[in-house]
CSV table of C-alpha atoms in Angstrom, one decimal:
chain,number,residue,atom,x,y,z
A,1,MET,CA,-1.5,-8.0,10.1
A,2,ARG,CA,-1.0,-4.3,10.8
A,3,LEU,CA,-4.2,-3.4,12.4
A,4,TYR,CA,-2.4,-2.5,15.7
A,5,LYS,CA,-0.3,0.0,13.8
A,6,LYS,CA,-3.3,1.3,11.9
A,7,ALA,CA,-5.3,1.8,15.1
A,8,ALA,CA,-2.7,2.8,17.7
A,9,ALA,CA,0.2,4.4,15.8
A,10,VAL,CA,-1.4,6.4,13.0
A,11,LEU,CA,-1.2,9.5,15.3
A,12,LEU,CA,2.5,9.0,15.7
A,13,ALA,CA,3.0,8.5,12.0
A,14,ALA,CA,1.2,11.7,11.3
A,15,ALA,CA,3.3,13.6,13.7
A,16,MET,CA,6.4,12.3,12.1
A,17,ALA,CA,5.1,13.2,8.7
A,18,VAL,CA,4.4,16.8,9.8
A,19,SER,CA,7.9,17.0,11.4
A,20,MET,CA,9.5,15.8,8.2
A,21,MET,CA,7.6,18.4,6.2
A,22,THR,CA,8.6,21.2,8.5
A,23,ALA,CA,12.2,20.2,9.1
A,24,CYS,CA,13.0,21.3,5.6
A,25,GLY,CA,11.1,24.6,5.7
A,26,GLY,CA,7.4,24.1,5.1
A,27,GLY,CA,5.7,27.5,5.3
A,28,GLY,CA,3.3,30.0,4.1
A,29,GLY,CA,2.6,31.9,0.9
A,30,SER,CA,0.0,31.5,-1.9
A,31,THR,CA,-0.7,29.0,-4.5
A,32,GLY,CA,2.4,27.6,-6.2
A,33,GLY,CA,2.8,26.3,-9.7
A,34,ASN,CA,3.3,22.7,-10.8
A,35,GLY,CA,7.0,22.9,-11.7
A,36,GLY,CA,7.6,19.1,-11.1
A,37,GLY,CA,8.8,16.6,-13.5
A,38,SER,CA,9.8,12.9,-13.2
A,39,GLY,CA,13.3,12.2,-11.8
A,40,ASN,CA,15.4,9.1,-11.8
A,41,ASN,CA,13.2,7.1,-9.5
A,42,GLY,CA,15.1,3.9,-9.6
A,43,GLY,CA,12.4,1.6,-11.1
A,44,SER,CA,9.0,1.5,-12.8
A,45,THR,CA,7.4,3.8,-10.2
A,46,SER,CA,7.1,7.4,-11.6
A,47,VAL,CA,6.4,10.4,-9.4
A,48,ALA,CA,6.1,14.0,-10.5
A,49,VAL,CA,8.6,15.1,-7.8
A,50,PRO,CA,12.2,15.8,-8.9
A,51,ALA,CA,14.7,13.2,-7.7
A,52,PRO,CA,17.8,14.4,-5.7
A,53,ASP,CA,20.0,14.3,-8.8
A,54,LYS,CA,17.8,16.9,-10.4
A,55,PHE,CA,18.9,19.5,-7.8
A,56,GLU,CA,22.0,21.4,-8.8
A,57,ASN,CA,23.5,24.2,-6.6
A,58,VAL,CA,25.0,26.6,-9.1
A,59,GLY,CA,26.2,29.1,-6.5
A,60,THR,CA,25.6,32.8,-5.6
A,61,GLY,CA,23.8,35.3,-7.6
A,62,SER,CA,20.1,36.0,-8.3
A,63,GLU,CA,17.7,33.7,-10.1
A,64,SER,CA,17.5,36.1,-13.1
A,65,GLU,CA,21.3,35.9,-13.4
A,66,GLY,CA,21.1,32.1,-13.4
A,67,GLY,CA,23.5,31.8,-10.5
A,68,GLY,CA,27.1,32.8,-10.0
A,69,SER,CA,30.4,31.3,-8.9
A,70,GLY,CA,30.9,28.9,-6.0
A,71,THR,CA,28.4,26.3,-4.8
A,72,LEU,CA,28.2,27.2,-1.1
A,73,GLY,CA,26.5,30.5,-1.6
A,74,THR,CA,26.5,33.8,0.2
A,75,PRO,CA,26.4,33.6,4.0
A,76,ILE,CA,23.3,35.1,5.6
A,77,ALA,CA,24.3,37.3,8.5
A,78,SER,CA,21.5,36.2,10.8
A,79,PHE,CA,18.5,33.9,10.7
A,80,SER,CA,16.2,36.9,11.0
A,81,GLY,CA,17.5,38.1,7.6
A,82,SER,CA,16.7,34.8,5.8
A,83,GLN,CA,13.8,34.3,3.5
A,84,TYR,CA,12.8,31.3,5.6
A,85,ALA,CA,12.4,33.5,8.7
A,86,ALA,CA,10.3,36.0,6.6
A,87,PHE,CA,7.7,33.5,5.6
A,88,VAL,CA,7.7,31.8,9.0
A,89,GLN,CA,6.7,35.1,10.5
A,90,ASN,CA,4.2,35.7,7.7
A,91,VAL,CA,2.5,32.4,8.5
A,92,LYS,CA,2.5,33.1,12.2
A,93,ASN,CA,0.7,36.4,11.5
A,94,HIS,CA,-2.1,34.5,9.8
A,95,GLN,CA,-2.9,32.1,12.6
A,96,SER,CA,-6.5,33.4,12.8
A,97,THR,CA,-6.9,33.1,9.0
A,98,GLY,CA,-5.4,29.7,8.8
A,99,LEU,CA,-3.1,27.8,6.5
A,100,TYR,CA,-3.8,25.2,3.7
A,101,MET,CA,-1.2,23.2,2.0
A,102,GLU,CA,-1.0,20.4,-0.5
A,103,TYR,CA,2.4,18.8,-0.9
A,104,THR,CA,4.2,15.5,-1.7
A,105,THR,CA,7.2,14.1,0.1
A,106,VAL,CA,9.3,11.3,-1.6
A,107,GLU,CA,12.0,9.2,0.0
A,108,TYR,CA,15.1,8.1,-1.9
A,109,ASP,CA,18.0,5.8,-0.9
A,110,ALA,CA,21.7,6.5,-1.0
A,111,ASN,CA,21.8,5.8,-4.7
A,112,LYS,CA,19.0,8.4,-5.2
A,113,ALA,CA,16.6,5.6,-6.2
A,114,TYR,CA,12.9,6.0,-5.3
A,115,LYS,CA,11.7,4.2,-2.2
A,116,SER,CA,8.3,5.6,-1.3
A,117,GLY,CA,6.2,8.8,-1.2
A,118,ILE,CA,3.2,10.3,0.4
A,119,ASN,CA,0.7,13.0,-0.7
A,120,TYR,CA,-0.4,15.3,2.0
A,121,ILE,CA,-3.2,17.8,2.6
A,122,LEU,CA,-2.6,20.0,5.7
A,123,ALA,CA,-4.9,22.6,7.1
A,124,ALA,CA,-4.2,24.5,10.4
A,125,ASP,CA,-5.7,27.4,12.3
A,126,ARG,CA,-4.8,28.8,15.8
A,127,ASN,CA,-5.8,25.6,17.7
A,128,ASP,CA,-6.6,23.0,15.1
A,129,ILE,CA,-4.7,20.8,12.6
A,130,TYR,CA,-6.1,18.6,9.9
A,131,LEU,CA,-3.8,16.2,8.0
A,132,LYS,CA,-4.6,13.7,5.3
A,133,MET,CA,-2.0,11.3,4.0
A,134,ARG,CA,-2.2,8.9,1.0
A,135,SER,CA,0.6,6.9,-0.6
A,136,VAL,CA,2.0,8.2,-3.9
A,137,GLY,CA,0.7,6.5,-7.0
A,138,SER,CA,-2.3,4.9,-5.1
A,139,THR,CA,-5.9,5.8,-5.8
A,140,SER,CA,-7.4,2.8,-4.1
A,141,SER,CA,-5.6,2.8,-0.7
A,142,VAL,CA,-7.5,4.3,2.3
A,143,PRO,CA,-5.9,7.6,3.4
A,144,SER,CA,-4.8,8.2,7.0
A,145,VAL,CA,-6.5,11.2,8.5
A,146,VAL,CA,-5.5,13.0,11.7
A,147,PHE,CA,-7.2,15.9,13.4
A,148,GLY,CA,-5.5,17.8,16.2
A,149,THR,CA,-7.4,20.2,18.5
A,150,VAL,CA,-7.3,21.8,22.0
A,151,GLU,CA,-10.0,20.8,24.5
A,152,ASN,CA,-9.9,22.4,28.0
A,153,ASN,CA,-6.3,23.5,27.6
A,154,THR,CA,-5.3,20.0,26.6
A,155,GLU,CA,-4.1,18.9,23.2
A,156,TRP,CA,-5.8,16.0,21.6
A,157,LEU,CA,-5.0,14.1,18.4
A,158,TYR,CA,-7.7,12.1,16.7
A,159,ALA,CA,-7.4,9.4,14.0
A,160,LEU,CA,-10.4,10.0,11.8
A,161,TYR,CA,-12.2,7.2,10.0
A,162,GLU,CA,-14.2,9.5,7.8
A,163,LYS,CA,-16.3,7.0,5.9
A,164,SER,CA,-17.5,5.4,9.1
A,165,LYS,CA,-17.7,8.7,11.1
A,166,VAL,CA,-15.5,7.4,13.9
A,167,ALA,CA,-12.8,9.4,15.7
A,168,VAL,CA,-10.2,7.8,18.0
A,169,GLY,CA,-8.3,10.3,20.3
A,170,GLU,CA,-5.1,10.4,22.2
A,171,GLN,CA,-4.2,13.1,24.7
A,172,GLY,CA,-0.9,15.0,24.6
A,173,ALA,CA,0.8,17.9,26.5
A,174,TYR,CA,-0.2,21.4,25.5
A,175,ASN,CA,1.3,24.8,25.8
A,176,GLU,CA,0.0,28.1,24.3
A,177,GLY,CA,0.7,28.1,20.6
A,178,GLN,CA,1.9,24.4,20.8
A,179,LEU,CA,0.1,23.3,17.7
A,180,TRP,CA,1.7,25.9,15.5
A,181,ASP,CA,5.1,25.1,16.9
A,182,ASP,CA,4.5,21.4,16.2
A,183,ILE,CA,4.1,22.1,12.5
A,184,GLY,CA,7.3,24.0,12.3
A,185,PHE,CA,6.2,27.6,12.6
A,186,SER,CA,8.2,28.5,15.7
A,187,ALA,CA,9.8,32.0,15.7
A,188,ASP,CA,13.0,30.5,17.2
A,189,ALA,CA,16.2,31.1,15.3
A,190,LEU,CA,17.9,28.2,13.6
A,191,PRO,CA,21.3,27.6,15.3
A,192,TYR,CA,23.0,27.0,12.0
A,193,GLN,CA,24.7,29.2,9.4
A,194,MET,CA,22.4,29.7,6.4
A,195,TYR,CA,23.5,30.5,2.9
A,196,LYS,CA,21.7,32.2,0.0
A,197,THR,CA,22.3,30.6,-3.3
A,198,VAL,CA,20.7,29.5,-6.6
A,199,VAL,CA,19.6,25.9,-7.2
A,200,LYS,CA,18.5,24.5,-10.5
A,201,VAL,CA,15.7,21.9,-10.3
A,202,ASN,CA,15.2,20.1,-13.5
A,203,GLY,CA,17.2,22.8,-15.1
A,204,GLN,CA,15.0,25.7,-13.8
A,205,PRO,CA,16.8,28.1,-11.5
A,206,TYR,CA,15.3,29.0,-8.1
A,207,ASP,CA,16.5,31.3,-5.4
A,208,ALA,CA,17.4,29.0,-2.5
A,209,GLU,CA,18.7,28.8,1.1
A,210,THR,CA,20.8,26.0,2.5
A,211,PHE,CA,22.2,25.0,5.9
A,212,THR,CA,23.8,21.9,7.5
A,213,ASP,CA,22.9,20.9,11.1
A,214,SER,CA,25.1,19.5,13.8
A,215,TYR,CA,24.4,15.9,12.6
A,216,GLY,CA,25.7,16.7,9.1
A,217,THR,CA,22.2,16.7,7.6
A,218,LYS,CA,22.0,19.1,4.7
A,219,TYR,CA,18.8,21.2,4.0
A,220,THR,CA,17.9,22.9,0.8
A,221,ILE,CA,14.9,25.2,0.4
A,222,CYS,CA,14.0,26.4,-3.1
A,223,TYR,CA,11.6,29.4,-3.4
A,224,GLN,CA,9.1,30.5,-6.0
A,225,GLY,CA,8.6,34.1,-5.1
A,226,SER,CA,8.2,34.4,-1.3
A,227,MET,CA,7.2,30.8,-0.7
A,228,PRO,CA,8.9,27.4,-0.8
A,229,LYS,CA,8.5,25.3,-3.9
A,230,TYR,CA,10.9,22.5,-3.2
A,231,THR,CA,12.8,21.3,-0.2
A,232,MET,CA,15.4,18.5,0.1
A,233,ILE,CA,16.9,16.9,3.1
A,234,GLU,CA,20.1,14.9,2.7
A,235,TYR,CA,21.3,12.8,5.6
A,236,ALA,CA,25.0,12.2,6.2
A,237,HIS,CA,24.2,8.5,6.1
A,238,PRO,CA,21.1,6.4,5.3
A,239,ASP,CA,18.7,5.9,8.2
A,240,SER,CA,17.5,2.6,9.5
A,241,ASP,CA,15.1,2.2,6.6
A,242,GLY,CA,17.8,2.9,4.0
A,243,VAL,CA,16.5,6.4,3.3
A,244,GLN,CA,19.1,9.2,2.7
A,245,TYR,CA,17.1,11.8,0.8
A,246,TYR,CA,13.7,13.4,1.4
A,247,VAL,CA,12.4,15.7,-1.4
A,248,THR,CA,9.2,17.7,-1.0
A,249,GLU,CA,7.2,19.6,-3.6
A,250,TYR,CA,4.7,22.1,-2.5
A,251,LYS,CA,1.7,22.3,-4.9
A,252,THR,CA,-0.6,24.6,-3.0
A,253,ILE,CA,0.0,27.0,-0.1
A,254,GLN,CA,-2.9,29.4,0.9
A,255,TYR,CA,-4.0,31.5,3.8
A,256,THR,CA,-7.3,29.6,4.5
A,257,THR,CA,-8.3,26.3,6.0
A,258,ASN,CA,-10.8,25.4,3.3
A,259,GLY,CA,-13.2,24.5,6.1
A,260,LEU,CA,-11.1,21.5,7.2
A,261,CYS,CA,-10.4,22.8,10.7
A,262,GLN,CA,-14.0,22.6,11.8
A,263,TRP,CA,-13.8,19.8,14.4
A,264,PRO,CA,-16.2,17.2,13.0
A,265,LYS,CA,-17.5,15.8,16.4
A,266,ASP,CA,-21.1,16.2,15.3
A,267,GLY,CA,-22.2,12.9,13.8
A,268,TYR,CA,-19.0,11.1,14.9
A,269,LYS,CA,-18.7,8.3,17.3
A,270,VAL,CA,-15.8,9.3,19.5
A,271,TYR,CA,-13.4,7.0,21.4
A,272,LYS,CA,-10.4,7.9,23.4
A,273,TYR,CA,-7.3,5.8,24.3
A,274,VAL,CA,-7.2,4.4,27.8
A,275,SER,CA,-4.1,2.2,27.3
A,276,THR,CA,-2.1,0.4,24.8
A,277,SER,CA,0.4,-2.5,25.3
A,278,GLN,CA,2.1,-5.2,23.3
A,279,SER,CA,3.5,-8.6,24.3
A,280,GLY,CA,5.2,-10.6,21.5
A,281,ASN,CA,2.9,-10.6,18.5
A,282,THR,CA,-0.2,-9.6,20.5
A,283,ALA,CA,-1.3,-6.0,20.9
A,284,THR,CA,-3.9,-4.8,23.4
A,285,ILE,CA,-5.7,-1.5,23.0
A,286,VAL,CA,-8.3,-0.2,25.5
A,287,LEU,CA,-10.7,2.5,24.2
A,288,ALA,CA,-13.5,4.4,26.0
A,289,ASP,CA,-16.5,6.0,24.4
A,290,GLU,CA,-18.0,9.3,25.4
A,291,ALA,CA,-20.2,7.5,27.9
A,292,GLY,CA,-17.2,6.0,29.6
A,293,LYS,CA,-17.8,2.4,28.4
A,294,GLN,CA,-14.6,0.6,27.8
A,295,TYR,CA,-13.7,-1.8,25.0
A,296,THR,CA,-10.7,-4.0,24.8
A,297,ILE,CA,-9.2,-4.7,21.4
A,298,THR,CA,-6.8,-7.6,21.0
A,299,VAL,CA,-4.8,-8.0,17.8
A,300,VAL,CA,-2.7,-11.0,17.1
A,301,GLU,CA,-0.3,-10.2,14.3
A,302,GLY,CA,0.1,-12.7,11.5
A,303,VAL,CA,-3.1,-14.6,12.4
A,304,PRO,CA,-6.1,-14.5,10.0
A,305,ASN,CA,-9.1,-12.8,11.7
A,306,GLY,CA,-6.8,-12.1,14.6
A,307,LEU,CA,-8.7,-9.1,15.9
A,308,THR,CA,-11.2,-9.4,18.7
A,309,VAL,CA,-13.1,-6.7,20.6
A,310,LYS,CA,-14.8,-7.2,23.9
A,311,ASP,CA,-16.9,-4.8,25.9
A,312,GLY,CA,-16.7,-4.2,29.7
A,313,ASN,CA,-18.8,-7.3,30.4
A,314,GLY,CA,-16.6,-9.5,28.3
A,315,ASN,CA,-19.1,-9.8,25.4
A,316,VAL,CA,-17.5,-10.1,22.0
A,317,VAL,CA,-18.5,-7.0,20.0
A,318,THR,CA,-16.0,-7.2,17.1
A,319,ASP,CA,-18.7,-6.5,14.5
A,320,GLN,CA,-19.2,-3.0,16.0
A,321,PHE,CA,-15.6,-2.2,15.1
A,322,LYS,CA,-15.6,-3.1,11.4
A,323,TRP,CA,-14.3,0.5,10.8
A,324,LEU,CA,-11.1,-0.5,12.5
A,325,MET,CA,-10.7,-3.6,10.4
A,326,GLN,CA,-11.4,-1.7,7.2
A,327,GLY,CA,-9.4,1.3,8.2
A,328,GLU,CA,-12.0,3.8,7.0
């Protein structure tokens, strides 16, 4: 049973997803083309995101020239002169307008075989972030939805159960501009040497920038015009889940929020975390509603019907939390 993870860790999962997107150069621009194509996905699962073996660094030169000699590329004198820095600044300049992105990130193992993938919808304005995640290839699974906002100079992240109109919030630290920095739009210079090159993806040449961090992780950002189209992260070694490559395709990037950054408190039942703990296979979550009433949720993993909710008087009120069991 994974109800504890569904209820208590969806916020962390969302933050990690955002970090993964931005680590390889997610940024601003306008609507991008499709440009995908199935790669070698290591099994029956087919996704319209190029596999790592579909990326070929053909060296220096312009896109129209089809690349040049050498595969490292031309060194970029300073981060401020990179294409990445240009669109980061462009996005920062549109904080009041907002940003809307649709993209897919796919994980591959050391053999470049498909492991898993997630489709994302991200919207952000100056103080709000909306993120919806759904597994690649799934039309029936319930998406995870997170909304981040600032209340009284405090950052809050809410897991949204949109069908049931329930929001579960967790408090975080906040500094001015924190939300934008969290999704990777900090103006700080990358402390790595960047290179300009041309990378072919499924045989199509793209202007690209690459760099390697101090851990040996390689980053590739492919551009369509002034915006990213594909990004690829290659770890020096597989991580604990056996993942060595992350490939992202950006399908839509626009300067708007499409109305998704309107905090949907009206009509929502709002709970906030008081505490979470776990002992063995038993997790305990304490939530408080807006009236201050507390509810204790106990989840015993691996046990059928192992979720129980009690109010402050010890009464069992599990039926009032069907949204938690259904995840929507």
